[in-house]
PDB file of C-alpha atoms in Angstrom:
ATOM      1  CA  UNK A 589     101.211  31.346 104.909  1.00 54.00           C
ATOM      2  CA  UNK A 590     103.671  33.682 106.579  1.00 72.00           C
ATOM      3  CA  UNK A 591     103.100  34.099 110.100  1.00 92.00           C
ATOM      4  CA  UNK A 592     103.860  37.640 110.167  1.00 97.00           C
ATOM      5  CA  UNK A 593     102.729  40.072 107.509  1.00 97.00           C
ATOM      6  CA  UNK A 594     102.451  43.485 108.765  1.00 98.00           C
ATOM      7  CA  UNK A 595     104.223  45.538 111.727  1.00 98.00           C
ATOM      8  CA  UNK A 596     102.668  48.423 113.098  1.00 98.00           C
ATOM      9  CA  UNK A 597     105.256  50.687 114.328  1.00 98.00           C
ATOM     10  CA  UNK A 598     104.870  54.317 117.187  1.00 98.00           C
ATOM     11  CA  UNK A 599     106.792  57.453 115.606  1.00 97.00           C
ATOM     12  CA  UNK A 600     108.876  59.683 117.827  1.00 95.00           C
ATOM     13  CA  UNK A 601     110.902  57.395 120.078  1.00 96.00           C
ATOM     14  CA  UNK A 602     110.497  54.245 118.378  1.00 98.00           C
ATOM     15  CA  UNK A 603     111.278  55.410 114.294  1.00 98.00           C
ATOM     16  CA  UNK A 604     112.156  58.988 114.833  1.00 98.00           C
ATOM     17  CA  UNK A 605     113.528  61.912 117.400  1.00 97.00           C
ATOM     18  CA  UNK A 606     116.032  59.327 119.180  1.00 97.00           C
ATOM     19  CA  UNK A 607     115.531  59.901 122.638  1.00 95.00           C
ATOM     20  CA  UNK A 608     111.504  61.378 121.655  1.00 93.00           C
ATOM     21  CA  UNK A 609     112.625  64.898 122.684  1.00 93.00           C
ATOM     22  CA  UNK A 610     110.178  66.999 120.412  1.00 91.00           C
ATOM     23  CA  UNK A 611     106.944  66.493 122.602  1.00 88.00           C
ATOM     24  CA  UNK A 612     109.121  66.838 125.419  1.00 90.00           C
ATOM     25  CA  UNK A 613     110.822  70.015 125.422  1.00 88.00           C
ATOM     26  CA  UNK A 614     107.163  72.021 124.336  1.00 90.00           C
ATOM     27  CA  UNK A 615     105.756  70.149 127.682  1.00 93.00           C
ATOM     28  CA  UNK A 616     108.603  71.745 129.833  1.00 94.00           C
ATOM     29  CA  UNK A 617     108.138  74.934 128.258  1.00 93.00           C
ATOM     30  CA  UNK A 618     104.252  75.452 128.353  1.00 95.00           C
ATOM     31  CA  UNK A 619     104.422  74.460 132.298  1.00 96.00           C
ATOM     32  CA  UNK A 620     106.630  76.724 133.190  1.00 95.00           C
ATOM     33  CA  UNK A 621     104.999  79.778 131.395  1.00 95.00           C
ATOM     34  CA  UNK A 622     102.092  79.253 133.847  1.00 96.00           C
ATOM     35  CA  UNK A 623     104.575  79.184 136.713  1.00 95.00           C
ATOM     36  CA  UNK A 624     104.750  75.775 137.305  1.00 96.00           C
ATOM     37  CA  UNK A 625     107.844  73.975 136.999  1.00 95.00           C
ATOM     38  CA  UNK A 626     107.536  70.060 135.948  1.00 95.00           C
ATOM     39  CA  UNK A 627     110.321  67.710 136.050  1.00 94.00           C
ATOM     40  CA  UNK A 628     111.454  65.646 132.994  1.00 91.00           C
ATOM     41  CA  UNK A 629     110.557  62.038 134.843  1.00 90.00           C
ATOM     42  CA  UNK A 630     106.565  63.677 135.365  1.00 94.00           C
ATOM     43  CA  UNK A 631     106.826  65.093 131.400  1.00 92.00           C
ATOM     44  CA  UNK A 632     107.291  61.417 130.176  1.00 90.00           C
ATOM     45  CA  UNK A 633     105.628  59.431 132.297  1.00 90.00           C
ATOM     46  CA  UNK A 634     102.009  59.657 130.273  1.00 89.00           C
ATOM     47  CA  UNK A 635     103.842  59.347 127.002  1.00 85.00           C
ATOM     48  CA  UNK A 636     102.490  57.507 124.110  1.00 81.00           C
ATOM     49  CA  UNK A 637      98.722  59.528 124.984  1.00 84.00           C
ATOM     50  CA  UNK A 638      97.010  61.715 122.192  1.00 83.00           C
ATOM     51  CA  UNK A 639      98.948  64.819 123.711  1.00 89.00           C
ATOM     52  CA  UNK A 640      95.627  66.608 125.123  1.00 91.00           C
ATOM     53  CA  UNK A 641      94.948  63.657 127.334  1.00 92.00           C
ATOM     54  CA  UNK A 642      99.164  63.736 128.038  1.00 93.00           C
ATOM     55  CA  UNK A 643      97.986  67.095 129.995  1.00 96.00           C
ATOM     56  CA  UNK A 644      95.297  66.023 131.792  1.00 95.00           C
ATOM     57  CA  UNK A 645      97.108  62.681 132.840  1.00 95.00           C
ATOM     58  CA  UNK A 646      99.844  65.420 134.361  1.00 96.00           C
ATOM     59  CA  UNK A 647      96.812  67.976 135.548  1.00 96.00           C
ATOM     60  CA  UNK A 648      95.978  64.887 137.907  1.00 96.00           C
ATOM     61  CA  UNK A 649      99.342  64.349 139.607  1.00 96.00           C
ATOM     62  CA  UNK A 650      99.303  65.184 142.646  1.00 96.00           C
ATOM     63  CA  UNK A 651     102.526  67.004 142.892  1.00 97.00           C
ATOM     64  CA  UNK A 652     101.663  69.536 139.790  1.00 97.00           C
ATOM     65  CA  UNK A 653      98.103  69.693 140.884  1.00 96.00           C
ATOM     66  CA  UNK A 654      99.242  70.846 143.847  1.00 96.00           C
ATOM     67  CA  UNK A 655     102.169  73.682 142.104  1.00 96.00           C
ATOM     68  CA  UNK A 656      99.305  74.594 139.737  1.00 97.00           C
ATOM     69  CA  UNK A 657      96.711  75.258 143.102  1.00 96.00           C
ATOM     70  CA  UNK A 658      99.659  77.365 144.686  1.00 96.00           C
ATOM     71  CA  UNK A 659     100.455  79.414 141.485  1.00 96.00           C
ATOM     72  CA  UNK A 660      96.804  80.098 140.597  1.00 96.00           C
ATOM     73  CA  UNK A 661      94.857  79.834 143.424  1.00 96.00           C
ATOM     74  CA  UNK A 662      92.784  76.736 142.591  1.00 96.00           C
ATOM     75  CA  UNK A 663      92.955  73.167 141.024  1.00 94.00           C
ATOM     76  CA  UNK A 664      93.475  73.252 137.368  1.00 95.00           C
ATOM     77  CA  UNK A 665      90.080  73.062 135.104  1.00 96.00           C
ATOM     78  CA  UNK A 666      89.047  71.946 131.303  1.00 96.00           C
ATOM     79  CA  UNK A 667      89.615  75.671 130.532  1.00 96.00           C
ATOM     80  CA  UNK A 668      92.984  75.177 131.590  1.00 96.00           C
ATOM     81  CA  UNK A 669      93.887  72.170 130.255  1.00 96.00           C
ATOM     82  CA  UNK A 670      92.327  73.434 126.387  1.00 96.00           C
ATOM     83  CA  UNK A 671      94.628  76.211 127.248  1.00 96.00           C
ATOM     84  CA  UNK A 672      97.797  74.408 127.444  1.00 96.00           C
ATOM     85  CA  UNK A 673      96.776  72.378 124.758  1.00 95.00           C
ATOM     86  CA  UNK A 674      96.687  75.390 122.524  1.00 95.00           C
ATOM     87  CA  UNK A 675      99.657  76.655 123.570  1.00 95.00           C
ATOM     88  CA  UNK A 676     101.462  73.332 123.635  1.00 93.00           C
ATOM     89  CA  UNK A 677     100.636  72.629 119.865  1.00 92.00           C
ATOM     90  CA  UNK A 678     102.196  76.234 119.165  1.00 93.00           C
ATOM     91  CA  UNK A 679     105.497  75.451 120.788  1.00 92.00           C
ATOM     92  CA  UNK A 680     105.660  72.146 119.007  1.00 91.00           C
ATOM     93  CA  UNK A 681     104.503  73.270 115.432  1.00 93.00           C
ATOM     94  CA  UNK A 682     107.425  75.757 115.834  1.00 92.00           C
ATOM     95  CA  UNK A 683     110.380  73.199 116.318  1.00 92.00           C
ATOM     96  CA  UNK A 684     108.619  69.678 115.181  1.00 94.00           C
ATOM     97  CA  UNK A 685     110.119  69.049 111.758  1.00 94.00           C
ATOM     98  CA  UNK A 686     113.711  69.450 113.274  1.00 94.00           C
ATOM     99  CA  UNK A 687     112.887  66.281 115.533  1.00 95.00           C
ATOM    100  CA  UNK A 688     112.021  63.769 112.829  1.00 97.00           C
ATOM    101  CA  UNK A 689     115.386  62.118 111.510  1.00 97.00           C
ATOM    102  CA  UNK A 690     114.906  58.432 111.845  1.00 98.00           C
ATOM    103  CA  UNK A 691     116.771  56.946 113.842  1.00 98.00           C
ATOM    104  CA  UNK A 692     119.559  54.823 113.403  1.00 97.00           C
ATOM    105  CA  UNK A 693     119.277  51.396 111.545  1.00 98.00           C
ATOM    106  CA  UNK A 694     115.188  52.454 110.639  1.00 98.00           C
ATOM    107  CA  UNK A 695     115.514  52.985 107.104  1.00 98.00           C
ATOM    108  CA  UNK A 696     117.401  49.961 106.647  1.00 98.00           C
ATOM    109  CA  UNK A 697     115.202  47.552 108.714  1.00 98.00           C
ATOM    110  CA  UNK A 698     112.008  49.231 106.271  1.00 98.00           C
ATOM    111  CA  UNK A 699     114.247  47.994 103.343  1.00 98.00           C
ATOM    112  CA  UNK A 700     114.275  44.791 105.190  1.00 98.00           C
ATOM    113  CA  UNK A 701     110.609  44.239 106.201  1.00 98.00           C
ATOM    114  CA  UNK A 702     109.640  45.266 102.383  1.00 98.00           C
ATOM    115  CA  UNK A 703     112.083  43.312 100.821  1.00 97.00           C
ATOM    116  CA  UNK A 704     110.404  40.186 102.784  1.00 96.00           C
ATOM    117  CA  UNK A 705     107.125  41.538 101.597  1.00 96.00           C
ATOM    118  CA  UNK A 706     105.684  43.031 105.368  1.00 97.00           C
ATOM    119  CA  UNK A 707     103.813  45.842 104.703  1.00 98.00           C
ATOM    120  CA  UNK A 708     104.522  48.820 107.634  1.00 98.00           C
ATOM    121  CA  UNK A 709     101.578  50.656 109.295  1.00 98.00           C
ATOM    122  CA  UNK A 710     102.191  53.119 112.157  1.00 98.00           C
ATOM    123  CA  UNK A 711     100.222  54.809 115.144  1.00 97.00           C
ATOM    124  CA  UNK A 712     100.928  57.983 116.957  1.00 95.00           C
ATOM    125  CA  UNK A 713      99.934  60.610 119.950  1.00 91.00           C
ATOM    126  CA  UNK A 714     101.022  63.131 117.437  1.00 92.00           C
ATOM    127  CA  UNK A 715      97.561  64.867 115.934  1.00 91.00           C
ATOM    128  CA  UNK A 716      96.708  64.711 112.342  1.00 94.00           C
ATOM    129  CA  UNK A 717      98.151  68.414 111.555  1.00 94.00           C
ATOM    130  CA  UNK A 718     101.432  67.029 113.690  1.00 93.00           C
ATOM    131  CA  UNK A 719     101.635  64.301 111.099  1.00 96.00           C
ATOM    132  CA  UNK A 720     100.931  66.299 108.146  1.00 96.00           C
ATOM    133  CA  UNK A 721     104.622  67.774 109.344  1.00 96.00           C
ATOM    134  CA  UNK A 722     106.063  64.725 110.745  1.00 97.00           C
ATOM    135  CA  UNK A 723     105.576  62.375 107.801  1.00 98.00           C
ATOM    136  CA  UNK A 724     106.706  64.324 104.612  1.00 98.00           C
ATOM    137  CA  UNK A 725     109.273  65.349 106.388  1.00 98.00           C
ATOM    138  CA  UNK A 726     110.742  61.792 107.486  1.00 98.00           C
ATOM    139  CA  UNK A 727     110.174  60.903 104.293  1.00 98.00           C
ATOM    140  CA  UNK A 728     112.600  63.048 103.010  1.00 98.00           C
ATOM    141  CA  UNK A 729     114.897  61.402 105.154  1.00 98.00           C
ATOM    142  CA  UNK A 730     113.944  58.072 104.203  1.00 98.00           C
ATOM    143  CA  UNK A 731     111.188  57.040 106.084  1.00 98.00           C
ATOM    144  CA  UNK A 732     107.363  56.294 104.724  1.00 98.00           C
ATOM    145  CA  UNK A 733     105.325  53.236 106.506  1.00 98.00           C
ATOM    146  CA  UNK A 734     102.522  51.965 103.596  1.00 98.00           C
ATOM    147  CA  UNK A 735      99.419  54.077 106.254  1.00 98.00           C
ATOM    148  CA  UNK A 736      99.425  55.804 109.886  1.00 98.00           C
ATOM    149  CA  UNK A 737      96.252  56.764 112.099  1.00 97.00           C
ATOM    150  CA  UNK A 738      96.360  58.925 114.654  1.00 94.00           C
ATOM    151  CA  UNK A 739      93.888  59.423 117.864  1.00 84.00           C
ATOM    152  CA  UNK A 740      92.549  62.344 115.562  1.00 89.00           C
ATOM    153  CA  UNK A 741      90.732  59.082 113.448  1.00 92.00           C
ATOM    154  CA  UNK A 742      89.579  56.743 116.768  1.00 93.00           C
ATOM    155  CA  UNK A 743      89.983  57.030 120.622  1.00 91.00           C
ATOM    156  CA  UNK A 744      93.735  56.840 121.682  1.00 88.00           C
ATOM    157  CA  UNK A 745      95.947  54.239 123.624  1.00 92.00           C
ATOM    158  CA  UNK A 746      95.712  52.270 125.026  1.00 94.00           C
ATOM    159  CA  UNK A 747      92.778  51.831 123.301  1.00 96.00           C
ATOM    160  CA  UNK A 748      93.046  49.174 120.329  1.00 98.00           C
ATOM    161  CA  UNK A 749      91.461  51.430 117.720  1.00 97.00           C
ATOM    162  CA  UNK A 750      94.345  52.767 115.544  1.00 97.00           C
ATOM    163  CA  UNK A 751      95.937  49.532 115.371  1.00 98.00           C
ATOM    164  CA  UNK A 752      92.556  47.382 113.993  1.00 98.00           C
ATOM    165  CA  UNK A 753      92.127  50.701 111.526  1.00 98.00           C
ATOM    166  CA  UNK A 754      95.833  49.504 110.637  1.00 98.00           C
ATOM    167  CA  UNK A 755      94.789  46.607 110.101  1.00 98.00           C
ATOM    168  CA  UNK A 756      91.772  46.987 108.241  1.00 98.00           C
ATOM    169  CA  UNK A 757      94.362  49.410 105.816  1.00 98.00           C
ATOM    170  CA  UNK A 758      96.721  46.834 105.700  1.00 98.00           C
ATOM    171  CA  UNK A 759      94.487  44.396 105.277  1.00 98.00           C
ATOM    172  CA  UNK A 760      95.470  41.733 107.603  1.00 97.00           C
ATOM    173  CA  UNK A 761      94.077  39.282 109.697  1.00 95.00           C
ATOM    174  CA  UNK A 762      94.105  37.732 112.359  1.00 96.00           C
ATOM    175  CA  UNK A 763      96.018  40.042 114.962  1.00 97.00           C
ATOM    176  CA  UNK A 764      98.772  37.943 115.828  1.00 95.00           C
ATOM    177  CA  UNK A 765     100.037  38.193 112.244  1.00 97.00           C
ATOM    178  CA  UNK A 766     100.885  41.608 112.868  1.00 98.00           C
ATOM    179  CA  UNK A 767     103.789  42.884 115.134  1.00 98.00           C
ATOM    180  CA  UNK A 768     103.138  46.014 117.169  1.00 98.00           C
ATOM    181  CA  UNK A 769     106.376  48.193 117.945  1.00 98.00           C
ATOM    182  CA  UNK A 770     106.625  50.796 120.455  1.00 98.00           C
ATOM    183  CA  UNK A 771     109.082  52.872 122.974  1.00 97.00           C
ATOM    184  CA  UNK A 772     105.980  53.394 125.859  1.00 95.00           C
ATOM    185  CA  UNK A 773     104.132  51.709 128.407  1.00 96.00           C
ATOM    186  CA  UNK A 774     101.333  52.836 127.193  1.00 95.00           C
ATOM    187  CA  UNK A 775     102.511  51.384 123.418  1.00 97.00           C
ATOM    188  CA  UNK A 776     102.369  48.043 125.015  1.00 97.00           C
ATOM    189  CA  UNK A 777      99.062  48.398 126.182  1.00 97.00           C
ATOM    190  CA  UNK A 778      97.724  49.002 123.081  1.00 97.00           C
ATOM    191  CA  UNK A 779      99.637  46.333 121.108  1.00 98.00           C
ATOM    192  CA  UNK A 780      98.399  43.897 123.675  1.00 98.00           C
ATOM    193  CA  UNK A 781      94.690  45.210 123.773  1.00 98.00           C
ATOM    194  CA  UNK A 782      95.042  45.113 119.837  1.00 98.00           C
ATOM    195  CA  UNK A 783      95.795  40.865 120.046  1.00 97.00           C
ATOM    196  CA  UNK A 784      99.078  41.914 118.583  1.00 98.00           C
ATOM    197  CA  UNK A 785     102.529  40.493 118.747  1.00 98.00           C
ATOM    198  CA  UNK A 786     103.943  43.330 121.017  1.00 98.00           C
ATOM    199  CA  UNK A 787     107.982  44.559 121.117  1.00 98.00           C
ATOM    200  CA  UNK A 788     109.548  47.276 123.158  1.00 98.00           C
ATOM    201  CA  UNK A 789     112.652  49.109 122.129  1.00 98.00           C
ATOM    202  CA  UNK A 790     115.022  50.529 124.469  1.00 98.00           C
ATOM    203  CA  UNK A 791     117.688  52.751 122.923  1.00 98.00           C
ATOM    204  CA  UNK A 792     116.238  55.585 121.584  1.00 97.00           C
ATOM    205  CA  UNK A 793     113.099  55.660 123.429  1.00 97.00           C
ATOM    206  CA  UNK A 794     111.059  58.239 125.483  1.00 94.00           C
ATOM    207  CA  UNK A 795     110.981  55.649 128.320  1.00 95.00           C
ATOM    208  CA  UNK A 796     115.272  55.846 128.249  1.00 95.00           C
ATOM    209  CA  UNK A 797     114.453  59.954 127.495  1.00 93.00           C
ATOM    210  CA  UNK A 798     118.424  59.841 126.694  1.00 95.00           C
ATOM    211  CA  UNK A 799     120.190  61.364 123.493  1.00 94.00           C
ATOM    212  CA  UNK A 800     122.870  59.632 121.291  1.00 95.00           C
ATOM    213  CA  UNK A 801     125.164  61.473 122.474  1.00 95.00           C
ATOM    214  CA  UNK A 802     123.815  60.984 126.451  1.00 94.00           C
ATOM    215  CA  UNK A 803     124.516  57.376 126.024  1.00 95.00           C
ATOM    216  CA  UNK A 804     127.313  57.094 124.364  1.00 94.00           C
ATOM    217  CA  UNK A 805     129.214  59.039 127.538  1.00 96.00           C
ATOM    218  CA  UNK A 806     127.843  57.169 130.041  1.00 95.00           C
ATOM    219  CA  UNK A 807     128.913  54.689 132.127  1.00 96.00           C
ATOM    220  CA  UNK A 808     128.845  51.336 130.756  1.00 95.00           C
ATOM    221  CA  UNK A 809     127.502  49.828 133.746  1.00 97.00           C
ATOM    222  CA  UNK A 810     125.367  53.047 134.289  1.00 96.00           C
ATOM    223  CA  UNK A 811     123.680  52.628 131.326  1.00 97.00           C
ATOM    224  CA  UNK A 812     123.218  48.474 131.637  1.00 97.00           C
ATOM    225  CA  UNK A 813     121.301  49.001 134.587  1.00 97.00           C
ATOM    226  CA  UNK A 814     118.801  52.143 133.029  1.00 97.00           C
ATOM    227  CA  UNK A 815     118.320  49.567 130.274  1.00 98.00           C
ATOM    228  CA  UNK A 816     117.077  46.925 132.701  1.00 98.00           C
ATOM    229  CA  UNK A 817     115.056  49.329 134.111  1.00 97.00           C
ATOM    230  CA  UNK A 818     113.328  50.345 131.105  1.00 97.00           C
ATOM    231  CA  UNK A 819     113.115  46.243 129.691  1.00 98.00           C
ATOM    232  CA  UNK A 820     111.274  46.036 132.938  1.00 98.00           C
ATOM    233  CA  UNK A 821     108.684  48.324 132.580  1.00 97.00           C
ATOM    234  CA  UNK A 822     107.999  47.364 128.862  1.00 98.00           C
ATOM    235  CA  UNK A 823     107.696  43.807 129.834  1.00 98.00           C
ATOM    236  CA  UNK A 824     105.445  44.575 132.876  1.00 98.00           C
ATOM    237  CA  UNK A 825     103.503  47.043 130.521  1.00 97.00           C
ATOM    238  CA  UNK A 826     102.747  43.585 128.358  1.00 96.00           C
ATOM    239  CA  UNK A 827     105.557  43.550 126.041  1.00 98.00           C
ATOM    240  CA  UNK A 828     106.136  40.119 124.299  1.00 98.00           C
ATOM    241  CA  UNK A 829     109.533  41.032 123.573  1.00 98.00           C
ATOM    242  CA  UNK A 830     111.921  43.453 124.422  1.00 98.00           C
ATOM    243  CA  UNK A 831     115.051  44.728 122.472  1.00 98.00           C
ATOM    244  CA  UNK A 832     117.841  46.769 122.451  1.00 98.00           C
ATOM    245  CA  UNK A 833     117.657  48.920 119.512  1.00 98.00           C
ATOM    246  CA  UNK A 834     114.997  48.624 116.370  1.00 98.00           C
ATOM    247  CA  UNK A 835     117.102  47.352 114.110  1.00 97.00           C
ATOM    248  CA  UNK A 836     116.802  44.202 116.463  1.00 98.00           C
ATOM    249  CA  UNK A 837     113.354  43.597 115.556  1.00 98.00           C
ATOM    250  CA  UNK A 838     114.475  41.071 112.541  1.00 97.00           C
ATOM    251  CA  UNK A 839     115.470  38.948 115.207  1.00 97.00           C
ATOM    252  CA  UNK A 840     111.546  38.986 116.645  1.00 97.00           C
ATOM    253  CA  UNK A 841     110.446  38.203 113.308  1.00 97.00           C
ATOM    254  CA  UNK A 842     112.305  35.686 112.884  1.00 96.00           C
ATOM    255  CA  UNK A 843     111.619  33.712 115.969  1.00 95.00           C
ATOM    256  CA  UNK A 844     108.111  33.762 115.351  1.00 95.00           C
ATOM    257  CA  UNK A 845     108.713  32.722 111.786  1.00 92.00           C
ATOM    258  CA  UNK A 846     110.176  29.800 112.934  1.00 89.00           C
ATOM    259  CA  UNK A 847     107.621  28.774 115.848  1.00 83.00           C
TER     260      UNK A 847
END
């Protein structure tokens, strides 16, 4: 029997929006309509969370909590995160389908995984409305795993849930014959809370938060080290495996084939 027979992939910053800048840029924007400016680093730091609990996770940093108390005269509340949340999910319905071309070497390493009969699930912190953008429109371009749950369906990362529903969809078993693929820390927490085979990707990722075009300019040794940085923190996070760019993972596959 194969070893592997299913890989359950994340969406923005592992398959699509190189560099996961949708999510990002309506973050930014939402803070700083309620006068509170938030820096890039703090935006991405809870990414990979169903994107209400992305909020709160930045509600309880210290440094915002403490911009938010000075703006508005007291520590930010439920009200305020449902608030944001509202308004969050307005800014990003407005520019989400232009952030979901896969990225490079994704539609070929699908043709790859089918053509060796693995069937593709997928997870996301995008809700199920998001999705009902996100995946028709990928698909146009070429993208279409066989089933994806979001943290609409079951509690989010790093809880386990969407990857045993994947699973059960899939219908796979045990675990570890199923690869779980993600750009986040909080990715490899739920691949390795799932039992799964767990891989990071680096180029393209929320955790590098840099565009094509951002690494292509900079400095080779620049850039080596940020990479390093970001292996790091997947591997720490629980990553089995760590590579460069997905169209690596055939390499994963293979290895474990072969154990």
């Amino acid at each position: 029997m194969k070893k592997i027979e299913a890989v359950v992939f994340d969406w923005a910053g592992t398959m699509i929006d190189y560099g996961c800048f949708a999510p990002l840029e309506a973050f930014l924007e939402v803070f700083k309509r309620h006068e509170v400016e938030i820096t890039i680093e703090e935006a991405r730091e809870p990414m990979g969370m169903l994107k209400i609990e992305h909020i709160r996770a930045l509600l309880k940093m210290p440094r915002i909590q403490r911009e938010w108390k000075k703006a508005h005269g007291s520590k930010p509340t439920e009200h305020d995160v449902a608030k944001l949340n509202d308004e969050f999910e307005s800014s990003l319905f407005c520019i989400l389908e232009d952030f979901t071309t896969p990225i490079p070497g994704v539609v070929e390493l699908s043709e790859r995984l089918r053509n060796r009969n693995i069937k593709i699930g997928s997870t996301t912190g995008y809700t199920k409305k998001m999705m009902e953008i996100v995946a028709p429109k990928a698909k146009e371009k070429g993208y279409s795993p066989d089933c994806y749950f979001t943290a609409d369906d079951v509690k989010a990362r790093p809880y386990p849930w969407m990857c045993y529903r994947n699973a059960m969809e899939l219908d796979v078993f045990p675990m570890n014959r199923i690869i779980k693929v993600g750009d986040t820390v909080t990715d490899m927490q739920e691949g390795k809370n799932a039992g799964m085979w767990t891989v990071g990707v680096i180029l393209g990722s929320s955790e590098m938060g840099l565009s094509e075009e951002a690494e292509k300019n900079m400095d080779q040794k620049e850039l080596k080290i940020k990479m390093e940085e970001v292996r790091s923190r997947l591997k720490e996070a629980g990553a089995n495996f760590v590579v460069d760019r997905i169209s690596d993972l055939d390499q994963v596959i293979n290895q474990l084939e072969q154990q």
